[in-house]
């Protein structure tokens, strides 16, 4: 028979119910944590080490003979005046215009489509939902090839423009910036002879004229493809959120005399704010990581006007065999995405927390 001291020690170190639940929980998630650690965390740490070296793809990057360069692969992208910085900043410029156009347009288009197919008066709603969503489930490579035929020099797009008396451009061979063409069309500047103040200098190795070019004609074609193929996915997200809005809330606003626009602004959009944040965040991440459309349709051409950081990282690592620089570009892109996502979250949170000082006009009684 154990004495009193032994029984007291056993009671003291006996696991509680909470401890047993915690151990059981960790046992259940251990396989997933192990898999994520081996196939996600470890490769990321390995890639981080490669970005600090001058590895050329020969042998293992973890051998003693691989040159260690520290942060040089990162600094040369921002401080050294060379081709690597010029290509990187060109890709940042191209991707910036791509994001600025794609994210707002696809969000507004997706919300508009969701409002249309959610309406009770629309006949054949199932057909339209399927039709709008179909491009999103089709292979992006297949859709890119289709667009190559549509926007070829003698493709359907130029033939349709010819019927309207418009001489269509060589879509995938035209490096001219859309903003340059617009400024030239309204007569502010001559794209062939821009002002010396804009061509004399600029940040990060590009002139102000290059920064202000806007997306090229070739990039505009890719933008049209991406907006068309991604809006259906976000439409479903908005549609699910719209169907969760209580009918009583809509009816109460109609009783108070709210019109369609007033209900959309003061009832629908505030309820959709979490979904809107999700759509904007996913769109922001996806647009900064665009790769497959560029790889299939242009490979950065013409004149590097469709070059993006994701494609530049691939090109630098797997074609030029500069794995350190290519990996550094991918980590810089990761930081850009994280920073912009945090800024977006902060902005939307501030707008949500901002007190409403005025009630909508349709709720104020005379």
Short mmCIF file of C-alpha atoms in Angstrom, two decimals:
data_model
loop_
_atom_site.label_atom_id
_atom_site.label_comp_id
_atom_site.label_asym_id
_atom_site.label_seq_id
_atom_site.Cartn_x
_atom_site.Cartn_y
_atom_site.Cartn_z
CA UNK A 1 0.00 0.00 0.00
CA UNK A 2 1.48 3.36 -0.97
CA UNK A 3 1.89 5.77 1.85
CA UNK A 4 0.24 9.16 2.18
CA UNK A 5 3.16 11.05 0.59
CA UNK A 6 3.14 8.87 -2.54
CA UNK A 7 -0.61 9.34 -3.02
CA UNK A 8 -0.23 13.12 -2.63
CA UNK A 9 2.52 13.22 -5.28
CA UNK A 10 0.42 11.20 -7.69
CA UNK A 11 -2.56 13.50 -7.19
CA UNK A 12 -0.34 16.54 -7.74
CA UNK A 13 1.06 15.33 -11.05
CA UNK A 14 -2.15 13.74 -12.32
CA UNK A 15 -3.07 15.44 -15.63
CA UNK A 16 -6.20 17.55 -15.57
CA UNK A 17 -9.02 17.31 -18.07
CA UNK A 18 -7.77 20.43 -19.87
CA UNK A 19 -4.28 18.97 -20.18
CA UNK A 20 -5.63 15.71 -21.59
CA UNK A 21 -7.71 17.63 -24.13
CA UNK A 22 -4.68 19.69 -25.17
CA UNK A 23 -2.55 16.57 -25.64
CA UNK A 24 -5.31 14.90 -27.64
CA UNK A 25 -5.68 17.99 -29.79
CA UNK A 26 -1.97 18.12 -30.57
CA UNK A 27 -2.01 14.41 -31.44
CA UNK A 28 -4.82 15.02 -33.93
CA UNK A 29 -3.11 17.99 -35.63
CA UNK A 30 0.39 16.51 -35.49
CA UNK A 31 0.17 14.88 -38.97
CA UNK A 32 -0.94 18.13 -40.60
CA UNK A 33 1.67 20.18 -38.72
CA UNK A 34 4.35 17.70 -39.76
CA UNK A 35 3.33 17.78 -43.41
CA UNK A 36 3.14 21.58 -43.49
CA UNK A 37 6.49 21.83 -41.76
CA UNK A 38 8.22 19.44 -44.17
CA UNK A 39 6.67 20.68 -47.41
CA UNK A 40 6.04 24.37 -46.63
CA UNK A 41 8.13 25.79 -43.80
CA UNK A 42 11.34 23.90 -44.53
CA UNK A 43 11.34 24.80 -48.28
CA UNK A 44 10.74 28.46 -47.39
CA UNK A 45 13.72 28.45 -45.02
CA UNK A 46 15.83 26.70 -47.65
CA UNK A 47 14.82 29.29 -50.26
CA UNK A 48 15.67 32.07 -47.80
CA UNK A 49 19.17 30.63 -47.47
CA UNK A 50 19.53 30.40 -51.26
CA UNK A 51 18.63 34.11 -51.53
CA UNK A 52 21.67 34.87 -49.37
CA UNK A 53 24.06 32.95 -51.64
CA UNK A 54 25.38 33.10 -55.19
CA UNK A 55 24.28 29.56 -56.04
CA UNK A 56 24.19 28.78 -59.78
CA UNK A 57 22.17 25.56 -59.61
CA UNK A 58 25.17 23.22 -59.65
CA UNK A 59 25.20 20.72 -56.79
CA UNK A 60 23.61 21.51 -53.46
CA UNK A 61 23.19 25.09 -52.20
CA UNK A 62 24.06 23.91 -48.69
CA UNK A 63 27.61 22.77 -49.46
CA UNK A 64 30.58 24.67 -48.07
CA UNK A 65 31.76 25.80 -51.50
CA UNK A 66 28.66 27.87 -52.31
CA UNK A 67 29.54 31.61 -52.09
CA UNK A 68 27.69 33.44 -49.30
CA UNK A 69 26.87 37.03 -50.33
CA UNK A 70 24.52 38.08 -47.53
CA UNK A 71 22.03 40.78 -48.53
CA UNK A 72 23.80 41.66 -51.78
CA UNK A 73 21.12 39.94 -53.89
CA UNK A 74 18.56 42.25 -52.25
CA UNK A 75 20.54 45.48 -52.32
CA UNK A 76 21.47 45.14 -55.97
CA UNK A 77 17.77 45.20 -56.83
CA UNK A 78 17.40 48.68 -55.31
CA UNK A 79 20.77 50.42 -55.11
CA UNK A 80 23.10 49.16 -57.85
CA UNK A 81 22.69 50.72 -61.27
CA UNK A 82 22.63 47.59 -63.41
CA UNK A 83 20.39 45.51 -65.62
CA UNK A 84 19.05 43.51 -62.68
CA UNK A 85 17.64 46.62 -61.00
CA UNK A 86 16.28 47.98 -64.28
CA UNK A 87 14.45 44.74 -65.05
CA UNK A 88 13.14 44.47 -61.50
CA UNK A 89 11.82 48.03 -61.43
CA UNK A 90 10.31 47.56 -64.88
CA UNK A 91 8.48 44.48 -63.60
CA UNK A 92 7.29 46.42 -60.53
CA UNK A 93 5.96 49.20 -62.77
CA UNK A 94 4.18 46.73 -65.04
CA UNK A 95 2.66 44.82 -62.13
CA UNK A 96 1.62 48.05 -60.38
CA UNK A 97 -0.52 49.15 -63.31
CA UNK A 98 -1.81 45.61 -63.63
CA UNK A 99 -2.95 45.59 -59.98
CA UNK A 100 -4.41 49.11 -60.08
CA UNK A 101 -6.63 48.19 -63.02
CA UNK A 102 -7.50 44.54 -62.39
CA UNK A 103 -8.41 44.61 -58.68
CA UNK A 104 -10.99 47.45 -58.78
CA UNK A 105 -12.51 46.42 -62.11
CA UNK A 106 -12.88 42.74 -61.27
CA UNK A 107 -14.33 43.61 -57.84
CA UNK A 108 -16.93 45.99 -59.24
CA UNK A 109 -17.75 43.61 -62.09
CA UNK A 110 -18.10 40.65 -59.71
CA UNK A 111 -20.39 42.64 -57.40
CA UNK A 112 -22.48 43.80 -60.34
CA UNK A 113 -22.86 40.27 -61.69
CA UNK A 114 -23.78 39.00 -58.22
CA UNK A 115 -26.49 41.65 -57.88
CA UNK A 116 -27.85 40.73 -61.31
CA UNK A 117 -28.01 36.96 -60.79
CA UNK A 118 -29.38 37.44 -57.27
CA UNK A 119 -32.39 39.35 -58.54
CA UNK A 120 -35.71 37.58 -58.33
CA UNK A 121 -36.95 39.00 -61.64
CA UNK A 122 -34.15 37.48 -63.72
CA UNK A 123 -35.19 34.41 -65.67
CA UNK A 124 -32.72 31.61 -66.12
CA UNK A 125 -30.59 32.63 -63.15
CA UNK A 126 -28.94 29.22 -62.97
CA UNK A 127 -27.82 29.50 -66.58
CA UNK A 128 -26.33 32.95 -66.10
CA UNK A 129 -24.57 31.93 -62.88
CA UNK A 130 -22.99 29.00 -64.71
CA UNK A 131 -22.08 31.12 -67.72
CA UNK A 132 -20.42 33.82 -65.63
CA UNK A 133 -18.54 31.28 -63.52
CA UNK A 134 -17.45 29.02 -66.39
CA UNK A 135 -14.30 31.01 -67.35
CA UNK A 136 -13.05 30.73 -63.76
CA UNK A 137 -13.01 26.92 -63.79
CA UNK A 138 -11.40 26.69 -67.23
CA UNK A 139 -7.65 26.25 -67.43
CA UNK A 140 -5.88 29.60 -67.50
CA UNK A 141 -3.42 28.19 -70.03
CA UNK A 142 -6.25 27.18 -72.37
CA UNK A 143 -7.92 30.58 -72.02
CA UNK A 144 -4.60 32.30 -72.71
CA UNK A 145 -4.15 30.33 -75.92
CA UNK A 146 -7.68 31.25 -77.01
CA UNK A 147 -6.91 34.93 -76.41
CA UNK A 148 -3.75 34.59 -78.50
CA UNK A 149 -5.91 33.61 -81.46
CA UNK A 150 -8.57 36.24 -80.77
CA UNK A 151 -6.07 39.10 -80.53
CA UNK A 152 -3.75 37.96 -83.31
CA UNK A 153 -3.02 40.46 -86.10
CA UNK A 154 -5.75 38.90 -88.22
CA UNK A 155 -7.81 37.66 -85.30
CA UNK A 156 -11.43 38.21 -84.41
CA UNK A 157 -10.74 41.37 -82.39
CA UNK A 158 -9.06 43.22 -85.26
CA UNK A 159 -11.65 41.99 -87.75
CA UNK A 160 -14.42 43.35 -85.54
CA UNK A 161 -12.60 46.67 -85.24
CA UNK A 162 -12.19 46.73 -89.03
CA UNK A 163 -15.96 46.51 -89.43
CA UNK A 164 -16.17 49.69 -87.35
CA UNK A 165 -13.54 51.40 -89.47
CA UNK A 166 -10.78 51.10 -86.85
CA UNK A 167 -7.33 49.80 -87.65
CA UNK A 168 -6.58 47.47 -84.76
CA UNK A 169 -3.09 47.34 -83.20
CA UNK A 170 -0.70 44.43 -83.13
CA UNK A 171 -1.83 43.52 -79.66
CA UNK A 172 0.99 41.31 -78.44
CA UNK A 173 3.71 43.17 -80.34
CA UNK A 174 2.84 46.73 -79.29
CA UNK A 175 5.01 48.01 -76.37
CA UNK A 176 3.47 51.49 -76.30
CA UNK A 177 1.99 52.57 -73.00
CA UNK A 178 -1.74 53.20 -72.92
CA UNK A 179 -1.27 56.35 -70.84
CA UNK A 180 1.30 57.65 -73.33
CA UNK A 181 -1.14 57.02 -76.17
CA UNK A 182 -3.92 58.80 -74.27
CA UNK A 183 -1.76 61.83 -73.55
CA UNK A 184 -0.74 61.94 -77.19
CA UNK A 185 -4.33 61.62 -78.38
CA UNK A 186 -5.51 64.61 -76.33
CA UNK A 187 -2.45 66.61 -77.44
CA UNK A 188 -0.72 67.13 -74.10
CA UNK A 189 2.57 65.50 -75.08
CA UNK A 190 4.12 63.89 -78.12
CA UNK A 191 4.84 60.23 -77.31
CA UNK A 192 7.63 60.22 -79.90
CA UNK A 193 9.30 63.29 -78.34
CA UNK A 194 8.42 63.44 -74.61
CA UNK A 195 9.47 66.44 -72.47
CA UNK A 196 13.07 66.44 -71.32
CA UNK A 197 11.93 67.00 -67.73
CA UNK A 198 10.31 63.56 -67.75
CA UNK A 199 13.08 61.71 -69.57
CA UNK A 200 16.06 63.21 -67.75
CA UNK A 201 15.82 61.18 -64.54
CA UNK A 202 13.69 59.21 -62.17
CA UNK A 203 13.78 56.87 -59.17
CA UNK A 204 15.35 53.41 -59.20
CA UNK A 205 16.93 53.65 -62.63
CA UNK A 206 13.74 54.42 -64.61
CA UNK A 207 12.80 57.84 -65.92
CA UNK A 208 9.58 59.52 -64.91
CA UNK A 209 8.36 59.04 -68.48
CA UNK A 210 8.83 55.28 -68.12
CA UNK A 211 7.07 55.23 -64.75
CA UNK A 212 4.12 57.16 -66.20
CA UNK A 213 3.72 54.97 -69.27
CA UNK A 214 0.71 53.04 -68.05
CA UNK A 215 0.18 49.42 -69.08
CA UNK A 216 1.31 48.57 -72.58
CA UNK A 217 -1.14 47.48 -75.25
CA UNK A 218 0.08 43.91 -74.75
CA UNK A 219 -0.43 44.14 -70.99
CA UNK A 220 -3.90 45.60 -71.55
CA UNK A 221 -4.81 42.43 -73.44
CA UNK A 222 -3.66 40.28 -70.52
CA UNK A 223 -5.64 42.52 -68.16
CA UNK A 224 -8.82 41.94 -70.17
CA UNK A 225 -8.25 38.17 -70.03
CA UNK A 226 -7.67 38.13 -66.27
CA UNK A 227 -10.70 40.28 -65.49
CA UNK A 228 -12.89 38.01 -67.58
CA UNK A 229 -11.61 34.78 -66.04
CA UNK A 230 -11.53 35.84 -62.36
CA UNK A 231 -14.73 37.84 -61.95
CA UNK A 232 -16.85 34.68 -61.85
CA UNK A 233 -15.12 33.33 -58.74
CA UNK A 234 -15.58 36.57 -56.83
CA UNK A 235 -19.16 36.78 -58.11
CA UNK A 236 -19.93 33.55 -56.23
CA UNK A 237 -18.46 34.99 -53.04
CA UNK A 238 -20.62 38.10 -53.31
CA UNK A 239 -23.63 36.00 -54.25
CA UNK A 240 -23.28 33.84 -51.15
CA UNK A 241 -23.02 36.96 -48.98
CA UNK A 242 -26.04 38.57 -50.67
CA UNK A 243 -28.17 35.52 -49.98
CA UNK A 244 -27.26 35.74 -46.29
CA UNK A 245 -28.71 39.26 -45.97
CA UNK A 246 -31.96 39.03 -43.96
CA UNK A 247 -35.02 39.70 -46.06
CA UNK A 248 -36.50 41.70 -43.17
CA UNK A 249 -33.64 44.18 -43.43
CA UNK A 250 -34.34 44.80 -47.11
CA UNK A 251 -38.08 45.10 -46.49
CA UNK A 252 -37.55 47.54 -43.63
CA UNK A 253 -35.44 49.82 -45.82
CA UNK A 254 -38.08 49.70 -48.55
CA UNK A 255 -40.79 50.61 -46.04
CA UNK A 256 -38.68 53.57 -44.96
CA UNK A 257 -38.67 54.77 -48.57
CA UNK A 258 -35.17 53.77 -49.65
CA UNK A 259 -34.53 53.51 -53.36
CA UNK A 260 -32.34 50.96 -55.10
CA UNK A 261 -29.15 53.01 -54.80
CA UNK A 262 -29.88 53.92 -51.17
CA UNK A 263 -30.44 50.28 -50.24
CA UNK A 264 -27.23 49.29 -51.99
CA UNK A 265 -25.19 52.02 -50.28
CA UNK A 266 -26.61 51.93 -46.77
CA UNK A 267 -27.80 48.33 -46.40
CA UNK A 268 -26.11 45.97 -48.84
CA UNK A 269 -22.55 47.28 -48.94
CA UNK A 270 -22.13 47.57 -45.15
CA UNK A 271 -23.26 43.96 -44.76
CA UNK A 272 -20.90 42.89 -47.56
CA UNK A 273 -17.87 44.57 -46.01
CA UNK A 274 -16.25 41.31 -44.74
CA UNK A 275 -16.74 39.69 -48.15
CA UNK A 276 -15.45 42.82 -49.86
CA UNK A 277 -12.32 42.70 -47.74
CA UNK A 278 -11.83 39.03 -48.65
CA UNK A 279 -12.28 39.69 -52.36
CA UNK A 280 -9.90 42.65 -52.35
CA UNK A 281 -7.28 40.71 -50.40
CA UNK A 282 -7.46 37.66 -52.65
CA UNK A 283 -7.40 39.87 -55.72
CA UNK A 284 -4.40 41.79 -54.44
CA UNK A 285 -2.45 38.60 -53.74
CA UNK A 286 -3.35 36.96 -57.05
CA UNK A 287 -2.53 40.01 -59.19
CA UNK A 288 0.91 40.48 -57.65
CA UNK A 289 1.61 36.80 -58.29
CA UNK A 290 0.50 36.73 -61.93
CA UNK A 291 2.64 34.28 -63.87
CA UNK A 292 0.88 31.74 -66.07
CA UNK A 293 -0.81 34.25 -68.41
CA UNK A 294 2.49 36.08 -68.91
CA UNK A 295 4.35 32.82 -69.47
CA UNK A 296 1.91 31.60 -72.12
CA UNK A 297 1.00 34.83 -73.90
CA UNK A 298 4.08 37.06 -73.92
CA UNK A 299 6.97 35.83 -71.74
CA UNK A 300 7.64 39.44 -70.76
CA UNK A 301 7.65 40.82 -74.31
CA UNK A 302 7.35 43.14 -76.15
CA UNK A 303 10.25 45.22 -74.83
CA UNK A 304 9.69 43.81 -71.31
CA UNK A 305 6.37 45.67 -70.99
CA UNK A 306 4.59 42.55 -69.72
CA UNK A 307 7.40 41.48 -67.40
CA UNK A 308 6.19 40.84 -63.85
CA UNK A 309 8.16 40.09 -60.65
CA UNK A 310 6.90 36.50 -60.52
CA UNK A 311 7.95 35.82 -64.10
CA UNK A 312 11.23 37.69 -63.61
CA UNK A 313 12.00 35.50 -60.60
CA UNK A 314 11.43 32.39 -62.71
CA UNK A 315 13.44 33.76 -65.61
CA UNK A 316 16.37 34.83 -63.44
CA UNK A 317 16.57 31.53 -61.58
CA UNK A 318 15.73 28.89 -64.17
CA UNK A 319 16.97 30.55 -67.37
CA UNK A 320 19.85 32.73 -66.25
CA UNK A 321 20.83 30.30 -63.45
CA UNK A 322 21.08 33.14 -60.91
CA UNK A 323 19.13 31.35 -58.23
CA UNK A 324 20.16 33.73 -55.46
CA UNK A 325 18.82 36.80 -57.25
CA UNK A 326 15.72 34.98 -58.46
CA UNK A 327 14.88 33.83 -54.94
CA UNK A 328 15.53 37.32 -53.57
CA UNK A 329 13.01 38.72 -56.04
CA UNK A 330 10.40 36.25 -54.80
CA UNK A 331 10.95 37.28 -51.17
CA UNK A 332 10.75 40.98 -52.04
CA UNK A 333 7.47 40.23 -53.81
CA UNK A 334 6.29 38.41 -50.69
CA UNK A 335 7.05 41.47 -48.55
CA UNK A 336 5.21 43.74 -50.99
CA UNK A 337 2.11 41.55 -50.80
CA UNK A 338 2.19 41.36 -46.99
CA UNK A 339 2.65 45.12 -46.57
CA UNK A 340 -0.14 46.00 -49.00
CA UNK A 341 -2.49 43.48 -47.39
CA UNK A 342 -1.83 44.95 -43.95
CA UNK A 343 -2.36 48.49 -45.24
CA UNK A 344 -5.61 47.44 -46.88
CA UNK A 345 -6.78 45.79 -43.67
CA UNK A 346 -5.97 48.89 -41.65
CA UNK A 347 -7.75 51.21 -44.05
CA UNK A 348 -10.90 49.10 -44.12
CA UNK A 349 -10.86 48.72 -40.33
CA UNK A 350 -10.58 52.50 -39.87
CA UNK A 351 -13.54 53.02 -42.18
CA UNK A 352 -15.54 50.41 -40.27
CA UNK A 353 -14.70 52.00 -36.89
CA UNK A 354 -15.38 55.55 -38.06
CA UNK A 355 -18.59 56.82 -36.39
CA UNK A 356 -21.50 57.78 -38.59
CA UNK A 357 -22.37 61.40 -37.89
CA UNK A 358 -25.35 61.57 -40.22
CA UNK A 359 -28.23 59.24 -40.80
CA UNK A 360 -29.19 58.41 -44.37
CA UNK A 361 -31.62 60.87 -45.84
CA UNK A 362 -34.30 58.26 -46.43
CA UNK A 363 -34.44 57.46 -42.67
CA UNK A 364 -35.00 61.04 -41.55
CA UNK A 365 -38.63 61.98 -41.12
CA UNK A 366 -39.86 65.49 -41.69
#
